[in-house]
mmCIF file of C-alpha atoms and ligand atoms in Angstrom:
data_model
loop_
_atom_site.group_PDB
_atom_site.id
_atom_site.type_symbol
_atom_site.label_atom_id
_atom_site.label_comp_id
_atom_site.label_asym_id
_atom_site.label_seq_id
_atom_site.Cartn_x
_atom_site.Cartn_y
_atom_site.Cartn_z
ATOM 1 C CA MET W 1 69.383 18.536 34.168
ATOM 2 C CA GLN W 2 68.147 20.906 31.441
ATOM 3 C CA SER W 3 71.423 20.733 29.519
ATOM 4 C CA GLN W 4 71.478 16.942 29.911
ATOM 5 C CA LEU W 5 67.986 16.623 28.411
ATOM 6 C CA ASP W 6 68.889 19.011 25.564
ATOM 7 C CA GLU W 7 72.015 16.989 24.827
ATOM 8 C CA ILE W 8 70.152 13.689 24.915
ATOM 9 C CA VAL W 9 67.555 14.947 22.426
ATOM 10 C CA ALA W 10 70.333 16.300 20.156
ATOM 11 C CA THR W 11 72.195 12.962 20.357
ATOM 12 C CA ILE W 12 69.110 10.936 19.479
ATOM 13 C CA ARG W 13 68.216 13.257 16.612
ATOM 14 C CA SER W 14 71.725 12.722 15.188
ATOM 15 C CA GLU W 15 71.425 8.911 15.290
ATOM 16 C CA PRO W 16 69.681 6.936 12.519
ATOM 17 C CA ALA W 17 66.037 6.385 13.479
ATOM 18 C CA THR W 18 64.899 2.797 14.003
ATOM 19 C CA GLY W 19 61.495 1.193 14.482
ATOM 20 C CA GLU W 20 58.034 1.596 12.972
ATOM 21 C CA VAL W 21 54.997 3.638 13.982
ATOM 22 C CA ALA W 22 52.140 1.384 15.205
ATOM 23 C CA SER W 23 49.481 0.948 12.548
ATOM 24 C CA TYR W 24 47.231 -1.816 13.901
ATOM 25 C CA ILE W 25 45.112 0.993 15.354
ATOM 26 C CA PRO W 26 44.698 2.916 12.061
ATOM 27 C CA GLU W 27 44.621 6.377 13.672
ATOM 28 C CA LEU W 28 48.059 5.847 15.279
ATOM 29 C CA ALA W 29 49.646 5.422 11.829
ATOM 30 C CA HIS W 30 49.145 9.161 11.190
ATOM 31 C CA ALA W 31 51.737 10.120 13.823
ATOM 32 C CA ASP W 32 54.823 12.040 12.678
ATOM 33 C CA PRO W 33 57.568 9.408 13.215
ATOM 34 C CA ASN W 34 60.238 12.013 13.971
ATOM 35 C CA LEU W 35 58.619 13.540 17.042
ATOM 36 C CA LEU W 36 60.816 13.308 20.108
ATOM 37 C CA ALA W 37 60.278 14.638 23.635
ATOM 38 C CA ILE W 38 61.428 14.064 27.186
ATOM 39 C CA SER W 39 60.326 15.692 30.461
ATOM 40 C CA ALA W 40 61.385 15.170 34.051
ATOM 41 C CA ILE W 41 59.985 16.529 37.288
ATOM 42 C CA ASP W 42 61.664 16.105 40.650
ATOM 43 C CA LEU W 43 60.108 15.850 44.090
ATOM 44 C CA SER W 44 60.554 19.588 44.706
ATOM 45 C CA GLY W 45 58.443 20.285 41.603
ATOM 46 C CA LYS W 46 61.271 21.460 39.331
ATOM 47 C CA GLN W 47 60.372 20.505 35.770
ATOM 48 C CA PHE W 48 62.744 20.158 32.824
ATOM 49 C CA SER W 49 61.940 19.210 29.254
ATOM 50 C CA ALA W 50 63.403 19.043 25.777
ATOM 51 C CA GLY W 51 62.180 18.328 22.252
ATOM 52 C CA ASP W 52 58.561 18.370 21.026
ATOM 53 C CA VAL W 53 57.097 18.818 24.479
ATOM 54 C CA GLU W 54 53.986 20.656 23.326
ATOM 55 C CA HIS W 55 52.922 17.713 21.148
ATOM 56 C CA SER W 56 50.043 15.664 22.582
ATOM 57 C CA PHE W 57 49.750 11.933 21.983
ATOM 58 C CA THR W 58 47.395 9.304 23.366
ATOM 59 C CA LEU W 59 48.275 7.455 26.556
ATOM 60 C CA GLN W 60 47.624 3.961 25.173
ATOM 61 C CA SER W 61 49.047 1.386 27.580
ATOM 62 C CA VAL W 62 50.609 4.001 29.844
ATOM 63 C CA SER W 63 46.987 4.559 30.962
ATOM 64 C CA LYS W 64 47.131 1.112 32.593
ATOM 65 C CA ALA W 65 49.303 2.498 35.422
ATOM 66 C CA PHE W 66 46.665 5.151 36.185
ATOM 67 C CA SER W 67 43.585 2.950 35.801
ATOM 68 C CA LEU W 68 45.260 0.492 38.185
ATOM 69 C CA ALA W 69 45.948 3.348 40.633
ATOM 70 C CA LEU W 70 42.304 4.430 40.451
ATOM 71 C CA ALA W 71 41.019 0.858 40.936
ATOM 72 C CA LEU W 72 43.350 0.477 43.941
ATOM 73 C CA GLU W 73 42.097 3.770 45.379
ATOM 74 C CA ILE W 74 38.511 2.512 45.092
ATOM 75 C CA HIS W 75 38.875 -1.194 45.970
ATOM 76 C CA GLY W 76 42.256 -1.554 47.680
ATOM 77 C CA PRO W 77 44.016 -4.933 47.419
ATOM 78 C CA LEU W 78 40.753 -6.650 46.336
ATOM 79 C CA VAL W 79 41.825 -5.608 42.820
ATOM 80 C CA PHE W 80 44.308 -8.485 42.915
ATOM 81 C CA ASN W 81 41.516 -11.008 43.362
ATOM 82 C CA LYS W 82 40.709 -10.381 39.697
ATOM 83 C CA VAL W 83 44.147 -9.792 38.176
ATOM 84 C CA GLY W 84 47.447 -11.406 39.093
ATOM 85 C CA TYR W 85 50.968 -10.087 39.669
ATOM 86 C CA GLU W 86 53.098 -12.194 37.336
ATOM 87 C CA PRO W 87 54.752 -11.412 34.001
ATOM 88 C CA THR W 88 53.458 -13.417 31.047
ATOM 89 C CA GLY W 89 56.484 -13.594 28.751
ATOM 90 C CA ASN W 90 53.951 -13.090 25.951
ATOM 91 C CA PRO W 91 52.991 -9.953 23.998
ATOM 92 C CA PHE W 92 50.418 -7.605 25.572
ATOM 93 C CA PHE W 93 47.636 -8.751 23.236
ATOM 94 C CA SER W 94 48.191 -12.467 23.830
ATOM 95 C CA MET W 95 45.313 -14.662 24.961
ATOM 96 C CA LEU W 96 47.565 -17.611 25.760
ATOM 97 C CA PRO W 97 47.788 -17.717 29.571
ATOM 98 C CA LEU W 98 44.064 -16.935 29.867
ATOM 99 C CA GLU W 99 43.068 -20.353 28.528
ATOM 100 C CA SER W 100 44.924 -22.349 31.147
ATOM 101 C CA GLU W 101 44.190 -20.077 34.122
ATOM 102 C CA GLN W 102 40.366 -19.874 34.221
ATOM 103 C CA GLY W 103 40.507 -16.633 32.266
ATOM 104 C CA LYS W 104 42.177 -14.726 35.114
ATOM 105 C CA PRO W 105 44.559 -12.128 33.632
ATOM 106 C CA ARG W 106 48.171 -12.617 34.722
ATOM 107 C CA ASN W 107 48.754 -8.937 35.543
ATOM 108 C CA PRO W 108 47.066 -5.513 35.177
ATOM 109 C CA PHE W 109 49.374 -4.373 32.354
ATOM 110 C CA VAL W 110 48.508 -6.935 29.684
ATOM 111 C CA ASN W 111 45.380 -5.957 27.756
ATOM 112 C CA SER W 112 43.151 -8.574 29.403
ATOM 113 C CA GLY W 113 44.258 -7.343 32.841
ATOM 114 C CA ALA W 114 43.681 -3.703 31.960
ATOM 115 C CA ILE W 115 40.213 -4.535 30.606
ATOM 116 C CA ALA W 116 39.423 -6.312 33.913
ATOM 117 C CA VAL W 117 40.724 -3.278 35.853
ATOM 118 C CA SER W 118 38.642 -0.911 33.682
ATOM 119 C CA GLY W 119 35.613 -3.040 34.560
ATOM 120 C CA MET W 120 36.260 -2.312 38.261
ATOM 121 C CA ILE W 121 35.849 1.443 37.865
ATOM 122 C CA PRO W 122 32.245 2.205 38.761
ATOM 123 C CA GLY W 123 29.810 3.867 36.344
ATOM 124 C CA ASP W 124 26.525 2.915 34.671
ATOM 125 C CA THR W 125 27.727 4.181 31.303
ATOM 126 C CA ARG W 126 31.140 4.417 29.631
ATOM 127 C CA GLN W 127 30.964 8.230 29.898
ATOM 128 C CA GLU W 128 30.282 8.060 33.628
ATOM 129 C CA SER W 129 33.114 5.619 34.239
ATOM 130 C CA TYR W 130 35.528 7.551 31.985
ATOM 131 C CA GLU W 131 34.650 10.779 33.792
ATOM 132 C CA LYS W 132 35.996 9.167 36.988
ATOM 133 C CA PHE W 133 39.272 8.367 35.214
ATOM 134 C CA LEU W 134 39.599 11.959 33.913
ATOM 135 C CA LYS W 135 38.839 13.371 37.371
ATOM 136 C CA PHE W 136 41.522 11.126 38.833
ATOM 137 C CA LEU W 137 44.084 12.452 36.326
ATOM 138 C CA THR W 138 43.051 15.995 37.271
ATOM 139 C CA LYS W 139 43.638 15.133 40.925
ATOM 140 C CA LEU W 140 47.072 13.624 40.164
ATOM 141 C CA SER W 141 48.133 16.746 38.266
ATOM 142 C CA ASP W 142 46.727 19.237 40.788
ATOM 143 C CA GLY W 143 44.030 20.623 38.515
ATOM 144 C CA GLN W 144 45.043 20.034 34.884
ATOM 145 C CA GLN W 145 42.278 19.042 32.467
ATOM 146 C CA PHE W 146 42.454 16.055 30.129
ATOM 147 C CA ARG W 147 40.271 14.874 27.271
ATOM 148 C CA LEU W 148 39.525 12.045 24.901
ATOM 149 C CA ASP W 149 40.935 12.001 21.384
ATOM 150 C CA GLU W 150 37.741 11.026 19.561
ATOM 151 C CA PRO W 151 39.409 9.843 16.292
ATOM 152 C CA THR W 152 41.719 7.461 18.194
ATOM 153 C CA TYR W 153 38.884 6.160 20.345
ATOM 154 C CA THR W 154 36.684 5.540 17.286
ATOM 155 C CA SER W 155 39.583 3.887 15.482
ATOM 156 C CA GLU W 156 40.299 1.570 18.443
ATOM 157 C CA SER W 157 36.663 0.776 19.023
ATOM 158 C CA GLU W 158 36.071 -0.055 15.344
ATOM 159 C CA THR W 159 39.100 -2.324 15.031
ATOM 160 C CA GLY W 160 39.580 -3.744 18.549
ATOM 161 C CA PHE W 161 38.232 -7.216 17.782
ATOM 162 C CA ARG W 162 40.918 -8.987 19.752
ATOM 163 C CA ASN W 163 40.406 -6.830 22.847
ATOM 164 C CA ARG W 164 36.678 -7.432 22.554
ATOM 165 C CA ALA W 165 37.318 -11.179 22.275
ATOM 166 C CA MET W 166 39.366 -10.978 25.476
ATOM 167 C CA ALA W 167 36.598 -9.077 27.229
ATOM 168 C CA ASN W 168 34.111 -11.792 26.222
ATOM 169 C CA PHE W 169 36.505 -14.377 27.550
ATOM 170 C CA LEU W 170 36.763 -12.515 30.869
ATOM 171 C CA LYS W 171 32.975 -12.333 31.055
ATOM 172 C CA GLN W 172 32.627 -16.062 30.418
ATOM 173 C CA TYR W 173 34.740 -16.748 33.507
ATOM 174 C CA GLY W 174 33.092 -14.042 35.612
ATOM 175 C CA TRP W 175 36.028 -11.622 35.896
ATOM 176 C CA ILE W 176 34.000 -8.722 34.498
ATOM 177 C CA GLU W 177 30.274 -7.982 34.496
ATOM 178 C CA ASP W 178 29.620 -5.904 31.394
ATOM 179 C CA VAL W 179 31.709 -6.636 28.286
ATOM 180 C CA ASP W 180 30.952 -3.397 26.416
ATOM 181 C CA LEU W 181 31.381 -1.176 29.443
ATOM 182 C CA ALA W 182 34.763 -2.692 30.375
ATOM 183 C CA VAL W 183 36.234 -2.761 26.884
ATOM 184 C CA GLU W 184 34.957 0.650 25.709
ATOM 185 C CA THR W 185 36.120 2.323 28.925
ATOM 186 C CA TYR W 186 39.509 0.670 28.389
ATOM 187 C CA PHE W 187 39.662 2.102 24.842
ATOM 188 C CA MET W 188 38.769 5.537 26.238
ATOM 189 C CA HIS W 189 41.571 5.384 28.834
ATOM 190 C CA CYS W 190 44.004 4.496 26.029
ATOM 191 C CA SER W 191 42.714 7.378 23.853
ATOM 192 C CA THR W 192 43.319 10.142 26.416
ATOM 193 C CA LEU W 193 45.540 12.964 25.148
ATOM 194 C CA ILE W 194 48.704 13.881 27.053
ATOM 195 C CA ASN W 195 52.102 15.499 26.534
ATOM 196 C CA THR W 196 55.369 14.563 28.244
ATOM 197 C CA ASP W 197 55.241 17.445 30.776
ATOM 198 C CA GLN W 198 51.785 16.321 31.844
ATOM 199 C CA LEU W 199 52.710 12.637 31.911
ATOM 200 C CA ALA W 200 55.756 13.223 34.123
ATOM 201 C CA ARG W 201 53.573 15.260 36.500
ATOM 202 C CA LEU W 202 50.910 12.520 36.651
ATOM 203 C CA GLY W 203 53.504 9.939 37.683
ATOM 204 C CA LEU W 204 55.114 12.017 40.429
ATOM 205 C CA PHE W 205 53.139 10.453 43.306
ATOM 206 C CA LEU W 206 54.571 7.073 42.274
ATOM 207 C CA ALA W 207 58.082 8.391 42.960
ATOM 208 C CA ASN W 208 57.054 9.530 46.441
ATOM 209 C CA ARG W 209 55.370 6.491 48.073
ATOM 210 C CA GLY W 210 51.887 7.567 47.007
ATOM 211 C CA VAL W 211 52.000 11.211 48.160
ATOM 212 C CA ASP W 212 51.988 14.121 45.706
ATOM 213 C CA PRO W 213 55.141 15.916 46.884
ATOM 214 C CA ILE W 214 53.974 19.283 45.545
ATOM 215 C CA THR W 215 50.551 19.461 47.206
ATOM 216 C CA GLY W 216 51.349 17.091 50.072
ATOM 217 C CA ASN W 217 48.121 15.175 49.299
ATOM 218 C CA ARG W 218 48.151 11.423 49.727
ATOM 219 C CA ILE W 219 46.934 9.850 46.485
ATOM 220 C CA LEU W 220 47.386 6.178 47.345
ATOM 221 C CA ASP W 221 48.494 4.126 50.334
ATOM 222 C CA GLU W 222 52.123 3.025 50.327
ATOM 223 C CA SER W 223 51.527 -0.646 49.604
ATOM 224 C CA SER W 224 49.291 0.081 46.571
ATOM 225 C CA CYS W 225 51.921 2.489 45.284
ATOM 226 C CA ARG W 226 54.632 -0.128 45.782
ATOM 227 C CA ALA W 227 52.541 -2.693 43.879
ATOM 228 C CA ILE W 228 52.214 -0.361 40.865
ATOM 229 C CA VAL W 229 55.900 0.558 40.776
ATOM 230 C CA THR W 230 56.938 -3.080 41.178
ATOM 231 C CA LEU W 231 54.581 -4.231 38.410
ATOM 232 C CA MET W 232 55.958 -1.463 36.177
ATOM 233 C CA THR W 233 59.407 -2.980 36.714
ATOM 234 C CA THR W 234 58.407 -6.576 36.034
ATOM 235 C CA CYS W 235 55.550 -6.164 33.515
ATOM 236 C CA GLY W 236 55.498 -2.526 32.367
ATOM 237 C CA THR W 237 57.314 -2.826 29.048
ATOM 238 C CA TYR W 238 55.640 -5.899 27.565
ATOM 239 C CA ASP W 239 57.864 -8.942 27.049
ATOM 240 C CA TYR W 240 60.940 -6.699 27.148
ATOM 241 C CA ALA W 241 60.941 -5.879 30.863
ATOM 242 C CA GLY W 242 64.120 -7.854 31.581
ATOM 243 C CA ARG W 243 66.160 -5.862 29.067
ATOM 244 C CA VAL W 244 64.676 -2.600 30.347
ATOM 245 C CA ALA W 245 65.616 -3.559 33.918
ATOM 246 C CA ILE W 246 69.203 -4.170 32.825
ATOM 247 C CA GLU W 247 69.634 -1.235 30.445
ATOM 248 C CA ILE W 248 67.560 1.455 32.177
ATOM 249 C CA GLY W 249 66.968 -0.002 35.632
ATOM 250 C CA LEU W 250 63.771 1.957 36.327
ATOM 251 C CA PRO W 251 60.107 1.018 36.698
ATOM 252 C CA CYS W 252 58.587 1.963 33.322
ATOM 253 C CA LYS W 253 55.190 1.777 31.647
ATOM 254 C CA SER W 254 55.164 2.111 27.881
ATOM 255 C CA GLY W 255 52.412 2.425 25.283
ATOM 256 C CA VAL W 256 52.069 1.832 21.543
ATOM 257 C CA SER W 257 51.713 5.518 20.664
ATOM 258 C CA GLY W 258 55.356 5.884 21.790
ATOM 259 C CA GLY W 259 54.965 7.234 25.333
ATOM 260 C CA ILE W 260 56.894 5.886 28.324
ATOM 261 C CA LEU W 261 56.564 6.816 31.987
ATOM 262 C CA ALA W 262 59.644 6.058 34.113
ATOM 263 C CA ILE W 263 59.779 6.400 37.890
ATOM 264 C CA VAL W 264 62.918 7.085 39.909
ATOM 265 C CA PRO W 265 61.758 6.201 43.438
ATOM 266 C CA GLY W 266 62.481 8.969 45.934
ATOM 267 C CA LYS W 267 63.763 11.294 43.199
ATOM 268 C CA MET W 268 61.697 12.052 40.128
ATOM 269 C CA SER W 269 59.238 11.083 37.433
ATOM 270 C CA ILE W 270 60.280 11.065 33.753
ATOM 271 C CA ALA W 271 58.192 10.892 30.572
ATOM 272 C CA ALA W 272 59.602 10.138 27.130
ATOM 273 C CA PHE W 273 57.853 10.090 23.769
ATOM 274 C CA SER W 274 58.658 9.137 20.207
ATOM 275 C CA PRO W 275 56.299 7.155 17.954
ATOM 276 C CA ARG W 276 58.627 4.626 16.277
ATOM 277 C CA LEU W 277 58.372 1.284 18.108
ATOM 278 C CA GLY W 278 60.749 -1.651 18.364
ATOM 279 C CA THR W 279 59.604 -5.226 17.812
ATOM 280 C CA HIS W 280 58.295 -5.545 21.390
ATOM 281 C CA GLY W 281 56.091 -2.429 21.129
ATOM 282 C CA ASN W 282 58.236 0.064 23.061
ATOM 283 C CA SER W 283 59.354 3.439 21.695
ATOM 284 C CA GLU W 284 62.878 2.956 20.346
ATOM 285 C CA ALA W 285 64.029 6.561 20.819
ATOM 286 C CA GLY W 286 62.107 6.815 24.096
ATOM 287 C CA MET W 287 63.978 3.835 25.524
ATOM 288 C CA ARG W 288 67.274 5.145 24.245
ATOM 289 C CA MET W 289 66.697 8.568 25.847
ATOM 290 C CA LEU W 290 65.876 6.912 29.170
ATOM 291 C CA GLN W 291 68.937 4.716 28.900
ATOM 292 C CA LEU W 292 71.230 7.711 28.300
ATOM 293 C CA LEU W 293 69.686 9.670 31.180
ATOM 294 C CA SER W 294 69.816 6.707 33.530
ATOM 295 C CA GLU W 295 73.488 6.095 32.699
ATOM 296 C CA GLU W 296 74.499 9.750 33.035
ATOM 297 C CA LEU W 297 72.738 10.307 36.344
ATOM 298 C CA GLU W 298 73.260 6.730 37.627
ATOM 299 C CA LEU W 299 69.558 6.304 38.193
ATOM 300 C CA SER W 300 69.227 2.516 37.978
ATOM 301 C CA ILE W 301 67.565 1.093 41.088
ATOM 302 C CA PHE W 302 69.715 -2.026 40.578
ATOM 303 C CA GLN W 303 73.135 -0.310 40.889
HETATM 304 N N1 LIG D 1 44.927 0.466 23.072
HETATM 305 C C1 LIG D 1 46.002 -0.404 22.759
HETATM 306 C C2 LIG D 1 45.518 -1.821 22.565
HETATM 307 O O1 LIG D 1 44.662 -2.240 23.253
HETATM 308 C C3 LIG D 1 47.004 -0.330 23.850
HETATM 309 C C4 LIG D 1 48.174 -1.221 23.607
HETATM 310 C C5 LIG D 1 49.440 -0.713 24.172
HETATM 311 O O2 LIG D 1 49.720 0.477 24.231
HETATM 312 O O3 LIG D 1 50.193 -1.587 24.588
HETATM 313 O O4 LIG D 1 45.942 -2.530 21.714
#
């Protein structure tokens, strides 16, 4: 595995880079476009990584998998009374389906859905609610500590007019209670710092039916875990999930800072990172690394 990851990173570094670093959140535009990292951890706890593994980036939309897990831990399937299960076919920031569906978000991985999910995490203040999210990440990683990247959070909060519009929309229809609390907590989830080793570790319970295979602790019940992994497959990579299913064949959740979490059910959790994004908002090199690994190890769940 180690030599495969090393080779994949070397191959990608030798190919011409494609894609652009996200700049609609001004702070993200400062990322070094050439960063490249991949980590994998299997169910026995063996961890392998290659590239710029020590580099931390913000979770962005990858956080949506973990905020959904936390909401499911707290509320169980009631979560799906407020967000649906279906792909939208539209970009993550789109407000289109909201209009015709009484404001109910189609799924937890579009921004409106993630804002609704963030609103389900209890807390009287954004700090209190965010603390619960950080504690959950610590539990998933068996004790690692995580923190907010203040400049990214400020940047998102100052420029997130569209997300705030969506939150107001959700409030109008009664899907959330407190607009500021839901949207600011969502921005904080997105602005949490992580590296690929940590991200792969956080996702490991999703590869093992909701149980952390290293500690033996149950994190989530099986059906909640299955819902997350299934939604990652159908809705986890924006309006590109069909191509990802064909080319990589793994449940993935991507984010606009260039991170991707990929789950190989029953086997391992993989995290890839590189900041240049394709037109659908997924890391170009990250997707390519996952594709090469999936092909070499025949990991596709659709074989
Ligand atoms: N914080 C970002 C936003 O709301 C997350 C988007 C993403 O990673 O897809 O626009």
